[in-house]
Amino acid sequence: MAERKVRVRFAPSPTGPLHIGGVRTALYNYLFARQHGGDFVFRIEDTDSARFVPGAEEYIIEAFKWLGIAFDEGVSFGGQYGPYRQSERRDIYKKYVQQLLDDGKAYIAFDTPEELDAKRSEVENFQYDATTRMQMRNSLTMDKAEVERLVAEGAQYVVRFKIEPGRDVHVDDLIRGDVNINSSILDDKVLYKSADQLPTYHLANIVDDHLMEISHVIRGEEWLPSAPLHVLLYEAFGWTDTMPRFAHLPLLLKPVGNGKLSKRDGDKLGFPVFPLEWHDPQTGAVSSGYREQGYLPEAVVNFLALLGWNPGNDQEMLSMDELVRLFDLSKCSKSGARFDYVKGIWFNHQYLLQKPAGEWVPEFDALLRRQGIESTAEKEAQVVEMMCQKVIEYTDGEGNKKKRNVSFVSDLWPLCRFFFIAPDTYDREDKFVRKNWKDTTAQEMDELVGVLSALDETEFTVDALKDMVEAWCEATGRKPWNAWRVCLVGTGQGPDMYELAAFLGKAETLKRMEAAIAALK
Ligand code: GLU
């Protein structure tokens, strides 16, 4: 058989914001499609109208746009296999439901929810299947004429798949290998409901994958239990030859403890489980998103790609292009992947370090404005250059040497405040101040003011400052740096003193020094 063109799809139901696990599923589909020069289809599975949430579809589209995960066709992208929204494909499904009925592979059932409930309380572990279907109200037990009359009268019914018991059903999974179950454990799944004139997920999903010529179904492990039923449906339709290959991805697990990742884990530990912030249209509740928390999309993509797969070595920093090249579906793990959100923060830090200073400016500027500060793009880029492009080492109020990773642009404010705002008090209780401000220090700083005054405002550059101050140090044996830092920063924090003084300029530098001398004398 000729190799099929790779066509994969991401098929969310618009029932709310996209969970981060769904983002990983879409990413793997995207990588696989790109790698094979295939197509990536975006389909909306909205046959369950009761669970429809307005805004969810738009949210999902915006999330992928932000992440740089692009679709080739589908809802909002167009294409030759549309419509791609299942609620717009009613007539197509009806035809295929009829085909199964005509072939005796499915049957009509009239049992009301009350009747089914009664049965469930009467028979322990009741399942609608080969052992029970002949005791129920359906087209297998009723007169043909009676069935036709009820349907014509508009009685509510469902169409059920007639599963033949005692058969070995094999799902050939690219990640899990041969998954084998006995058909007797399956129930006669509802494929269609007359009440809303729509098929259920199972039928619509299979029919669409077939008609859209999907070659590989790559989806979360939670769909594995449905796969045998799907295999049987392909068989019932006579589509076994073109059945897609399956790949069920490992679950995302809680960062700590057992079980699958949930929104509660995120709330408890303070990380988002959604790509974008989500405003629930019904409750008004707001859930945090990676974008709004200051994550870079490259970092999120890199982080997610490695949850359940790795390139076989310890390379961690992988661009989208590298991921496309290296990704290997068959090397995904079978066991769940722990959602190590701290690693996600680490990735963001790494990507921030790589980002040229100029690219930070819009976000940094927005951050400053929220603090009521207006600065220039040039000054902002300078601060970024001094503070963000490296792991920042600083001495805290207790005099301890510390390192701090800037993982988000918002981390910068407490670290950069002093560039824009002069210290308003000089705290004698601050360990750094106490240690570095002696009885003779005010005198020394006075002298340094004198030295610096000799420079013009325009000469206040890192090099000129360095020459000037170092010559003075050499001549006098002074070591002014820590006390000078107290003057300009108020504590033991910040970049190289010459860089800082050059940034502040002559007037501001001398003003801060004089204020400190007066306060600490
Ligand atoms: N509509 C399903 C979902 O919400 C799609 C499952 C599948 O990919 O088959 O995830």
Short mmCIF file of C-alpha atoms and ligand atoms in Angstrom, two decimals, residues 9-15 25 43-45 86 201 205 209 217-220 222-223 230, ligand 1:
data_model
loop_
_atom_site.label_atom_id
_atom_site.label_comp_id
_atom_site.label_asym_id
_atom_site.label_seq_id
_atom_site.Cartn_x
_atom_site.Cartn_y
_atom_site.Cartn_z
CA ARG A 9 -6.00 16.79 13.68
CA PHE A 10 -6.61 18.52 16.98
CA ALA A 11 -10.27 18.20 17.81
CA PRO A 12 -11.23 19.97 21.02
CA SER A 13 -14.72 20.30 22.39
CA PRO A 14 -15.48 23.95 23.17
CA THR A 15 -16.41 23.31 26.78
CA THR A 25 -1.45 17.09 22.53
CA ARG A 43 -11.79 20.53 14.11
CA ILE A 44 -14.36 21.62 16.66
CA GLU A 45 -16.27 18.76 18.28
CA GLN A 86 -19.35 19.23 13.86
CA TYR A 201 -18.70 12.03 20.10
CA ASN A 205 -15.20 11.52 15.57
CA ASP A 209 -11.49 11.24 10.79
CA VAL A 217 -4.88 10.03 15.71
CA ILE A 218 -2.58 11.45 18.36
CA ARG A 219 -4.46 12.21 21.54
CA GLY A 220 -4.42 11.98 25.30
CA GLU A 222 -7.89 9.44 28.51
CA TRP A 223 -9.21 8.43 25.07
CA HIS A 230 -13.49 3.15 17.43
N1 GLU B 1 -13.29 16.04 21.23
C1 GLU B 1 -12.31 15.23 21.90
C2 GLU B 1 -11.65 16.11 22.94
O1 GLU B 1 -12.29 16.99 23.43
C3 GLU B 1 -11.34 14.70 20.89
C4 GLU B 1 -10.71 13.40 21.26
C5 GLU B 1 -9.94 12.84 20.08
O2 GLU B 1 -8.92 13.43 19.75
O3 GLU B 1 -10.39 11.86 19.51
O4 GLU B 1 -10.51 15.97 23.31
#
